[in-house]
Short mmCIF file of C-alpha atoms and ligand atoms in Angstrom, two decimals:
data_model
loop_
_atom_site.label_atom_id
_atom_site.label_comp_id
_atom_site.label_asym_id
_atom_site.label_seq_id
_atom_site.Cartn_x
_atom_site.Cartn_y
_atom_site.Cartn_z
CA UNK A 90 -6.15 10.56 27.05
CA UNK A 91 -10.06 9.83 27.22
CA UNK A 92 -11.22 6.43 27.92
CA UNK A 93 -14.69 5.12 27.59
CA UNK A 94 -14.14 2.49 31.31
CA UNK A 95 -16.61 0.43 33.60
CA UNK A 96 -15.77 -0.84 36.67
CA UNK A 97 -19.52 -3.18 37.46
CA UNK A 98 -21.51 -5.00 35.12
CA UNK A 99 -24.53 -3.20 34.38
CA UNK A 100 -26.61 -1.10 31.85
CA UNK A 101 -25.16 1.97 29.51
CA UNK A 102 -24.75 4.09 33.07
CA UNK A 103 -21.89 1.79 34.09
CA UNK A 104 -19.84 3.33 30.94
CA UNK A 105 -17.70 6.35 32.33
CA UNK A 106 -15.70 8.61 30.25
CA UNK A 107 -12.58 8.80 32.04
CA UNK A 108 -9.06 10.37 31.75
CA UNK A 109 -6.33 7.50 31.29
CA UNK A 110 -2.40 7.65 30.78
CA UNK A 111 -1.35 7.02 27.07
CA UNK A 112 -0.14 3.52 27.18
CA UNK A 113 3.15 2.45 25.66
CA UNK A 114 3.65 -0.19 23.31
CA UNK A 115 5.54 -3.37 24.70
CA UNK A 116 7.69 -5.64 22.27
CA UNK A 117 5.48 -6.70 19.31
CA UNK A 118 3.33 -4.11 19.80
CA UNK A 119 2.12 -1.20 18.16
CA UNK A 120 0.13 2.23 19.48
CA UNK A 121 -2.49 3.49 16.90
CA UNK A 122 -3.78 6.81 17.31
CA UNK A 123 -7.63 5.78 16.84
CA UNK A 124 -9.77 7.70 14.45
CA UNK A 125 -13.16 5.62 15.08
CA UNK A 126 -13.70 3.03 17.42
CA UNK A 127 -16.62 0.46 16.24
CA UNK A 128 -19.56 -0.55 18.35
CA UNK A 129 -20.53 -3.78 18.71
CA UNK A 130 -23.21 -6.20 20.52
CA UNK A 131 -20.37 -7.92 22.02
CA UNK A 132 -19.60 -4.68 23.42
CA UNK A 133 -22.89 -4.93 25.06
CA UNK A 134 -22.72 -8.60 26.01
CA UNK A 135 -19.26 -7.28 27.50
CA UNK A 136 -20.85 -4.57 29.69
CA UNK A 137 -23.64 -6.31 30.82
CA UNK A 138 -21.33 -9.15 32.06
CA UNK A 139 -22.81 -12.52 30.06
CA UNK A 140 -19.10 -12.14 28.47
CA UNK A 141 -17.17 -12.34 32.15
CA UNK A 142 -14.13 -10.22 32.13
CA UNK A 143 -11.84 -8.24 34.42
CA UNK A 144 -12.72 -5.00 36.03
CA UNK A 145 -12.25 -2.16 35.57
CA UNK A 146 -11.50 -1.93 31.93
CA UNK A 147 -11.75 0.09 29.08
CA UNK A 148 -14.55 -1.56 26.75
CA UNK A 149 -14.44 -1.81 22.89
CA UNK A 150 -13.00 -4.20 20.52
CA UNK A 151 -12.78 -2.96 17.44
CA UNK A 152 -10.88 0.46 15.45
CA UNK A 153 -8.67 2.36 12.89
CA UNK A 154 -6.18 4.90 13.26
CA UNK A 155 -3.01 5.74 12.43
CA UNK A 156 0.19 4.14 14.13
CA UNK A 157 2.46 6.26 16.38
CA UNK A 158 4.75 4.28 18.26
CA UNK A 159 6.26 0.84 17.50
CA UNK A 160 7.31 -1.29 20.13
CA UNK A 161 10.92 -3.58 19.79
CA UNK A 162 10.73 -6.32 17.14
CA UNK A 163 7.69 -4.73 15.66
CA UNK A 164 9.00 -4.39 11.40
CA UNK A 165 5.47 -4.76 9.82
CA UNK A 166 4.46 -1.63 10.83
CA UNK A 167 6.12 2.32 11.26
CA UNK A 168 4.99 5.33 12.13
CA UNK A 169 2.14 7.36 10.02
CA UNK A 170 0.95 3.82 8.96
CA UNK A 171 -2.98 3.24 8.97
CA UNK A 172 -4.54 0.09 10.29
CA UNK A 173 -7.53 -1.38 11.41
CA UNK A 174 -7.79 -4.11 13.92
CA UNK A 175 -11.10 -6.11 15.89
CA UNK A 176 -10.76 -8.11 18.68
CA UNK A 177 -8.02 -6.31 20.79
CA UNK A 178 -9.79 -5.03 23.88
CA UNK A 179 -9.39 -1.14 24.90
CA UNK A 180 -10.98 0.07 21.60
CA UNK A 181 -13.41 3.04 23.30
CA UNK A 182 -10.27 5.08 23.88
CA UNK A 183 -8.22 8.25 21.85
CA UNK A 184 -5.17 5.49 21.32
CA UNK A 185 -4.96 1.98 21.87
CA UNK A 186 -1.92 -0.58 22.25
CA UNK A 187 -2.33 -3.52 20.02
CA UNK A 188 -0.40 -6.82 19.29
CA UNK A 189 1.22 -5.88 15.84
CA UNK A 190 -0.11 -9.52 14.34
CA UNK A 191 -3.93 -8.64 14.97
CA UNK A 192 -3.37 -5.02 12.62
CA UNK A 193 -4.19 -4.50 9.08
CA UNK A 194 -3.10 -2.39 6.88
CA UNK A 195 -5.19 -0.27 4.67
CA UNK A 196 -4.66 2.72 2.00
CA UNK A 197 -6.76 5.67 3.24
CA UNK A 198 -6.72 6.85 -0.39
CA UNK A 199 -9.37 4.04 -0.90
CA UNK A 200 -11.03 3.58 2.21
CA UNK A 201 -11.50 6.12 5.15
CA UNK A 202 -10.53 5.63 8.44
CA UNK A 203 -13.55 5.88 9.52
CA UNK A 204 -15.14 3.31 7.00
CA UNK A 205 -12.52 0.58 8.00
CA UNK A 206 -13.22 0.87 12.10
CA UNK A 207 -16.63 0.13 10.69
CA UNK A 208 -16.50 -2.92 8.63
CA UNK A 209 -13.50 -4.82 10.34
CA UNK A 210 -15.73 -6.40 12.75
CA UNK A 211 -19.31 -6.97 11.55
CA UNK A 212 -17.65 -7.46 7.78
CA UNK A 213 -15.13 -10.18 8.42
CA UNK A 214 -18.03 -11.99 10.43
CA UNK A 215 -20.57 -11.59 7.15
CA UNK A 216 -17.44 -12.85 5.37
CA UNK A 217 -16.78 -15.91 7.21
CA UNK A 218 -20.43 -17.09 7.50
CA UNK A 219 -20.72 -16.62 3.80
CA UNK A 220 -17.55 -18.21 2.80
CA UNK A 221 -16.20 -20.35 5.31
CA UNK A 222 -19.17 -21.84 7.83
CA UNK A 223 -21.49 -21.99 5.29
CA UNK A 224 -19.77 -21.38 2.27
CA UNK A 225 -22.56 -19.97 0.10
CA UNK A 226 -22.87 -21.31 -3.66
CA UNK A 227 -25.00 -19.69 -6.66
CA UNK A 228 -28.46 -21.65 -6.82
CA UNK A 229 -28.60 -21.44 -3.01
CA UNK A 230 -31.14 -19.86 -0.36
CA UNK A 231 -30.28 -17.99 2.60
CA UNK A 232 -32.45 -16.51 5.55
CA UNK A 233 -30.61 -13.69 7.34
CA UNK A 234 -32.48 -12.35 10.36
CA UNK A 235 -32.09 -8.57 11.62
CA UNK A 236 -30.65 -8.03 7.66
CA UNK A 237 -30.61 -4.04 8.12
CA UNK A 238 -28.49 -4.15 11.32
CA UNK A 239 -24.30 -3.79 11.15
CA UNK A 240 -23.96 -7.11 10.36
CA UNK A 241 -27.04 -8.19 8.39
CA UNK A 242 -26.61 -5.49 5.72
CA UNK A 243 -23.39 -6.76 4.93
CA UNK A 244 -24.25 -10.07 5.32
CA UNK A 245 -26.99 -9.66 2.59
CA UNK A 246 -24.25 -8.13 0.08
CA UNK A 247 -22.21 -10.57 0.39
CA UNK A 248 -24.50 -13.45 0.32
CA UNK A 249 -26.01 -12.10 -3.08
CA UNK A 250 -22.14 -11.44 -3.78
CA UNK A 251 -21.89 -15.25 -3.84
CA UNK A 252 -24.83 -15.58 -6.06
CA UNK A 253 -27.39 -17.10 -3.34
CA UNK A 254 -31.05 -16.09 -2.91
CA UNK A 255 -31.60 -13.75 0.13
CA UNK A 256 -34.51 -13.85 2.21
CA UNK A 257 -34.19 -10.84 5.33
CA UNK A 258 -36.14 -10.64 8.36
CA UNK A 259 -36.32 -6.95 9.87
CA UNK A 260 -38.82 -5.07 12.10
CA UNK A 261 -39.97 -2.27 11.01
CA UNK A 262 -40.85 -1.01 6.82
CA UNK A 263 -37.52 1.61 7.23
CA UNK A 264 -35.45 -1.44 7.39
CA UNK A 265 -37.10 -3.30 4.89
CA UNK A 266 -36.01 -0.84 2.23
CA UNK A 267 -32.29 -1.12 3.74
CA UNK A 268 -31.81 -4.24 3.62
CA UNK A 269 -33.83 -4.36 0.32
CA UNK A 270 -31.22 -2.00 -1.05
CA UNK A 271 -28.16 -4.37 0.09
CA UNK A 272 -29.64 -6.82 -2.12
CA UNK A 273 -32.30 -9.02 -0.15
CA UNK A 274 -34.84 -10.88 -2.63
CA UNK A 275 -37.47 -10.50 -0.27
CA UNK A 276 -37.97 -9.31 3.20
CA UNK A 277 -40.27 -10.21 6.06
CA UNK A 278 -41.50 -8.04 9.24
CA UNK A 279 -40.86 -10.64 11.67
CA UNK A 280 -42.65 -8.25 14.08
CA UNK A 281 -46.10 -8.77 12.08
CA UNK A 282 -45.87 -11.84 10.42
CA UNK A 283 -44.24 -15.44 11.42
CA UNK A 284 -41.40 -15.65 9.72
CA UNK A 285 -41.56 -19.77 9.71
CA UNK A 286 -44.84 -19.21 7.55
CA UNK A 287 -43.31 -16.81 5.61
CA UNK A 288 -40.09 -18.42 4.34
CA UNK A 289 -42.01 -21.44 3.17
CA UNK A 290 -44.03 -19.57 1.18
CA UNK A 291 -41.60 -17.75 -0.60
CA UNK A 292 -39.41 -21.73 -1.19
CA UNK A 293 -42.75 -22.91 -1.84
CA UNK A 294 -42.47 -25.45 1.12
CA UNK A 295 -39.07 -26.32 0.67
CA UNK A 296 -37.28 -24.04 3.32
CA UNK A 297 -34.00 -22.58 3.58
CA UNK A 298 -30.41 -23.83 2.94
CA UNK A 299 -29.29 -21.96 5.81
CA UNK A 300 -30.17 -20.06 8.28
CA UNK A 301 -27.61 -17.00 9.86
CA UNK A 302 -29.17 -16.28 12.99
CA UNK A 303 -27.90 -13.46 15.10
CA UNK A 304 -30.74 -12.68 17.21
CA UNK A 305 -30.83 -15.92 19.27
CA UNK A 306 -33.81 -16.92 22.11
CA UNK A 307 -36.36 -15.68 19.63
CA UNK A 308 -36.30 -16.56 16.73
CA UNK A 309 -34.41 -19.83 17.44
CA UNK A 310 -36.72 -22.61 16.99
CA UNK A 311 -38.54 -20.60 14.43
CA UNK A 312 -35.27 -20.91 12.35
CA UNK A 313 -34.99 -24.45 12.64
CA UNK A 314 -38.45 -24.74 11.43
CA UNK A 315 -37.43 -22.70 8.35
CA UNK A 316 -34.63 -25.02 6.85
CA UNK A 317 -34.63 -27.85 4.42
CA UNK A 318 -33.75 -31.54 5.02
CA UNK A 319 -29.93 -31.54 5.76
CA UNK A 320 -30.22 -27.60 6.62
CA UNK A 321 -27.73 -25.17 8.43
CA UNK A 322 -28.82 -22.95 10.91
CA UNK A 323 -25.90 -20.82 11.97
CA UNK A 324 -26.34 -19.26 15.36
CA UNK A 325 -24.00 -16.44 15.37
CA UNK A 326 -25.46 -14.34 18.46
CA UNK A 327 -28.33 -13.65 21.00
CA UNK A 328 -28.95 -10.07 20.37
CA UNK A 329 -32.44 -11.11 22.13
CA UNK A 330 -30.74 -13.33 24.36
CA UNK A 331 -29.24 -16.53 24.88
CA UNK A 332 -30.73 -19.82 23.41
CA UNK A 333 -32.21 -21.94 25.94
CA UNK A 334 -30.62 -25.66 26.22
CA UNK A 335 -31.55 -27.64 23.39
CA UNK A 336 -32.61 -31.36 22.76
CA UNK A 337 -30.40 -32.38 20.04
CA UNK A 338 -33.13 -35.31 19.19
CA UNK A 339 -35.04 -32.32 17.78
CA UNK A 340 -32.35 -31.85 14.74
CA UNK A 341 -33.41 -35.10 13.80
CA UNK A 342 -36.62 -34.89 14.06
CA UNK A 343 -36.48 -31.63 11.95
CA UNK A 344 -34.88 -33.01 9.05
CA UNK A 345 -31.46 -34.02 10.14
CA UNK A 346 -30.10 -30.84 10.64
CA UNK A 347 -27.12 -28.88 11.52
CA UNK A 348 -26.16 -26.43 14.02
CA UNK A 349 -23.20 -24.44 14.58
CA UNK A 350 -22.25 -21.73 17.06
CA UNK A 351 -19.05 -19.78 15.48
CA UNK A 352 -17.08 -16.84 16.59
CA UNK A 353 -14.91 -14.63 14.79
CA UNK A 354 -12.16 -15.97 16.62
CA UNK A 355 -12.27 -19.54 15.31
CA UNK A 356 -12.17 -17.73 11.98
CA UNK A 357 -9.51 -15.36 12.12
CA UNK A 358 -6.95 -18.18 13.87
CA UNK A 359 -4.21 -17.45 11.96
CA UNK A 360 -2.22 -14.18 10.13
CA UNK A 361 -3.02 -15.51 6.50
CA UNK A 362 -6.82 -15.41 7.30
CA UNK A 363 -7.23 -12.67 8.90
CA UNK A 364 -5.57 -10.80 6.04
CA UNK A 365 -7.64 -12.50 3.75
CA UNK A 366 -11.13 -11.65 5.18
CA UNK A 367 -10.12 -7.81 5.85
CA UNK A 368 -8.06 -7.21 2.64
CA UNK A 369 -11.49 -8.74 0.98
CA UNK A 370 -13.58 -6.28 2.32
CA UNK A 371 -11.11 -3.08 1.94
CA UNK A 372 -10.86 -3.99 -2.13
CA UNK A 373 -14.46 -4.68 -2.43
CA UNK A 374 -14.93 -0.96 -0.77
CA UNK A 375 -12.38 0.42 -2.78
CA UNK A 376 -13.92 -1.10 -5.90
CA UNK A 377 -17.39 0.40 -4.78
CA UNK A 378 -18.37 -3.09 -4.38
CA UNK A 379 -19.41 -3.21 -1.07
CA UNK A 380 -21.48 -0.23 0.85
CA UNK A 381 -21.00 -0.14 4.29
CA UNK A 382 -23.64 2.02 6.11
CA UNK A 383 -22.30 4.04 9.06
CA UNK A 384 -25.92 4.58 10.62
CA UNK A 385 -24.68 6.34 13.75
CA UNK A 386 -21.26 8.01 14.66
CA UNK A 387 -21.41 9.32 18.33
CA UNK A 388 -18.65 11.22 20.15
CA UNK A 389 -17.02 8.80 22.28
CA UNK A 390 -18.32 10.64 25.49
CA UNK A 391 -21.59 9.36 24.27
CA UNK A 392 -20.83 5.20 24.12
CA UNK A 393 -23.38 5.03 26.39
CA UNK A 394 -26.42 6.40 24.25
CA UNK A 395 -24.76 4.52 21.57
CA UNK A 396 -25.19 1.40 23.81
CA UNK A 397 -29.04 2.84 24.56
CA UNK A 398 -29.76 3.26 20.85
CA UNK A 399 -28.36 -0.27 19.23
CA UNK A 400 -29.85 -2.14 22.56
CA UNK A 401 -33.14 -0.40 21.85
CA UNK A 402 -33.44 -1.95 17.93
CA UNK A 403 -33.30 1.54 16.82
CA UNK A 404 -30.44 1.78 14.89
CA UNK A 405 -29.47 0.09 11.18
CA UNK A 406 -25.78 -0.50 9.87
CA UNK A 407 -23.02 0.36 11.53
CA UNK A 408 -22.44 2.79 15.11
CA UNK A 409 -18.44 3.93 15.60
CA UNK A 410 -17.33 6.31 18.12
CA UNK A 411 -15.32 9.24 17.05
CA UNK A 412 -12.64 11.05 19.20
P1 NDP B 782 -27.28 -5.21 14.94
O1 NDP B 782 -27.01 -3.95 14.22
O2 NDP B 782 -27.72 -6.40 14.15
O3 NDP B 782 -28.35 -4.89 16.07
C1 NDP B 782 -29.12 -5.88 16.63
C2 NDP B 782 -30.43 -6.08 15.85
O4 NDP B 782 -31.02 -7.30 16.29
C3 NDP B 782 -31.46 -5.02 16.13
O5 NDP B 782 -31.33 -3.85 15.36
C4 NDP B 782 -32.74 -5.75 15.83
O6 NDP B 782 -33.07 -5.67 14.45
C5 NDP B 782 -32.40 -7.21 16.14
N1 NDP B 782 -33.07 -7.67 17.36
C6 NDP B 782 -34.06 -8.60 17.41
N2 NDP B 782 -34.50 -8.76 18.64
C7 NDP B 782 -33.81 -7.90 19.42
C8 NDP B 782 -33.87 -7.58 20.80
N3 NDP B 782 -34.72 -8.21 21.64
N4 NDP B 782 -33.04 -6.64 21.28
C9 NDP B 782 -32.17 -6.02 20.46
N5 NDP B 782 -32.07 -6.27 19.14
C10 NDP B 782 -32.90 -7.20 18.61
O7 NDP B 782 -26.01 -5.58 15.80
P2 NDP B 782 -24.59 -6.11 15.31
O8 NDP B 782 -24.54 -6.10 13.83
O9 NDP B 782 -23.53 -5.44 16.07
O10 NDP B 782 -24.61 -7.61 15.81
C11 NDP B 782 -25.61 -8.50 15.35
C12 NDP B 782 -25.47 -9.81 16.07
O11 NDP B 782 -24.37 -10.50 15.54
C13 NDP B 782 -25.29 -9.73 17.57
O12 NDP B 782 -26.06 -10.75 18.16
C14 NDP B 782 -23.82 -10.04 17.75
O13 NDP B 782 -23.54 -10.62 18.97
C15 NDP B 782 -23.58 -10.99 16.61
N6 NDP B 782 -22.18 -11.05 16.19
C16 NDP B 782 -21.56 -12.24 16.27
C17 NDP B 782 -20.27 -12.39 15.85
C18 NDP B 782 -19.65 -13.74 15.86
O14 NDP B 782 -18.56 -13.92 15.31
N7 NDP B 782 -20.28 -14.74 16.45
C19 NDP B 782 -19.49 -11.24 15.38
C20 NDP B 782 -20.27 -10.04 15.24
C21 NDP B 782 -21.56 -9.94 15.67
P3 NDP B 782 -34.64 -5.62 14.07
O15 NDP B 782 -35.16 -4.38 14.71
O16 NDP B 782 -34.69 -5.60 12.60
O17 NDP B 782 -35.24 -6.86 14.68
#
């Protein structure tokens, strides 16, 4: 089978697209036939190295498909099944081996294949930000920086989902109407105008209840300038790079504030949540209540442009691989 493998840290011309046996599932374990593979900044951080890891490997985290072999002890699953799974390394390949606990089921009479590789990731993370690290209630105000990428468009939905007031912060006008369109009350060009300025003129000098801040060394301190007394700022990635040391002293002298640094890991710990988060987001799709926007599919010889394009801020929503 085709593999998408690196065997040095570097930029997208480490990725080589590489033939690979078909691997066989072990006892608890499952081989899905993939029918999209997600992309994903951690895919990135991955490559690059500022996530260690062993080499060489097969990059990718994230997928649907449909299963094909079940390893012993495995009686969740069976054959012509289709699941989606993030998190299980190996994802940037034709079929992957998986632990049968980290799969979900879905009905591909109500969402594609294709549609569940793309929200498993980026939409469980929206969903635990919203409802679990900052739990999101009607009345509330929320700033989400880079709202028309793969996470911030869904992160928008479901923030207005949970009745909150959505401020965005995007680069460029095109992705002012998309994240406009997944329901953010107003949107800044963080690229033109400071964003610190911005949000208190839109709470009219109160600031933000929270913060969700994915893109990291800049817009960091700029975020914690933008909350309210008592505020969250939720620093869920560096897609600009990683946040310099900080001086806690300056949370109080903001306000008192609070910082957290989550993962999706700490949020999908156990079976029950997991299902929970993705079953969420599969009804809401099937119920037309949440759009997720596939803004690139590449063929999977072409990870590396994928890498290029999302790396580059050119791309909005969602990338996936297809076979
Ligand atoms: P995005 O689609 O959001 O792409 C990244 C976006 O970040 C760009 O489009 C760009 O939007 C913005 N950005 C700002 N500065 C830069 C820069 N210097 N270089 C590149 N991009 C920049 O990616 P994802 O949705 O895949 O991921 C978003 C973030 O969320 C990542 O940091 C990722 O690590 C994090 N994440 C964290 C998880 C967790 O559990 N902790 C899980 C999933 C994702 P614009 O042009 O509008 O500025």
């Amino acid at each position: 089978m085709k593999a998408v493998r690196f065997s040095e840290f570097g930029g997208p011309e480490v990725l080589r697209y590489e033939d690979v046996p078909v691997p066989e599932p072990g006892s608890g374990e499952v081989r899905v036939k993939l029918a999209a593979s997600g992309v994903n900044f951690i895919d990135v951080y991955q490559r690059t190295g500022l996530y260690p890891g062993e080499l060489p490997r097969t990059l990718g985290n994230e997928g649907a498909g449909e299963v094909e072999a079940v390893g012993e002890g495995v009686e969740e699953f069976s054959e012509g099944d289709f699941v989606a799974f993030a998190g299980v390394p190996g994802a940037y390949a034709e079929h992957i081996v998986a632990p049968a606990e980290k799969l979900v089921p879905f009905n591909v009479t109500y969402v594609e294949a294709r549609m569940a590789a793309a929200v498993m990731l980026q939409g469980m993370t929206a969903h635990y930000l919203t409802h679990s690290t900052f739990p999101l209630q009607e009345g509330q105000t929320a700033l989400v920086h880079a709202a028309a990428g793969g996470v911030g468009l869904l992160l928008c939905q479901l923030a207005k989902m949970r009745g909150a007031t959505v401020i965005g912060t995007v680069s460029t006008e095109e992705k002012a109407e998309l994240a406009r369109g997944a329901g953010a009350d107003e949107v800044i060009l963080y690229t033109q105008h400071d964003f610190v300025e911005e949000t208190r003129r839109i709470t009219g000098g109160e600031g933000v209840d929270v913060v969700y801040d994915s893109v990291g060394k800049t817009t960091f301190d700029g975020s914690l300038d933008s909350l309210k007394p008592r505020g969250y700022l939720v620093l869920f990635g560096a897609s600009s790079g990683p946040v310099p040391p900080v001086d806690l002293q300056v949370l109080n002298q903001k306000g008192g504030l609070f910082v957290t640094r989550p993962s999706l890991a700490h949020y999908t710990a156990t079976r029950e949540e997991l299902l929970w988060r993705a079953e969420s987001l599969f009804t809401w799709i099937g119920q037309n209540n949440l759009s997720v926007r596939i803004g690139g599919a590449y063929k999977l010889s072409e990870a590396d442009q994928a890498h290029r394009d999302l790396e580059g801020r050119k791309t909005t929503g969602k990338l996936i691989l297809l076979p």
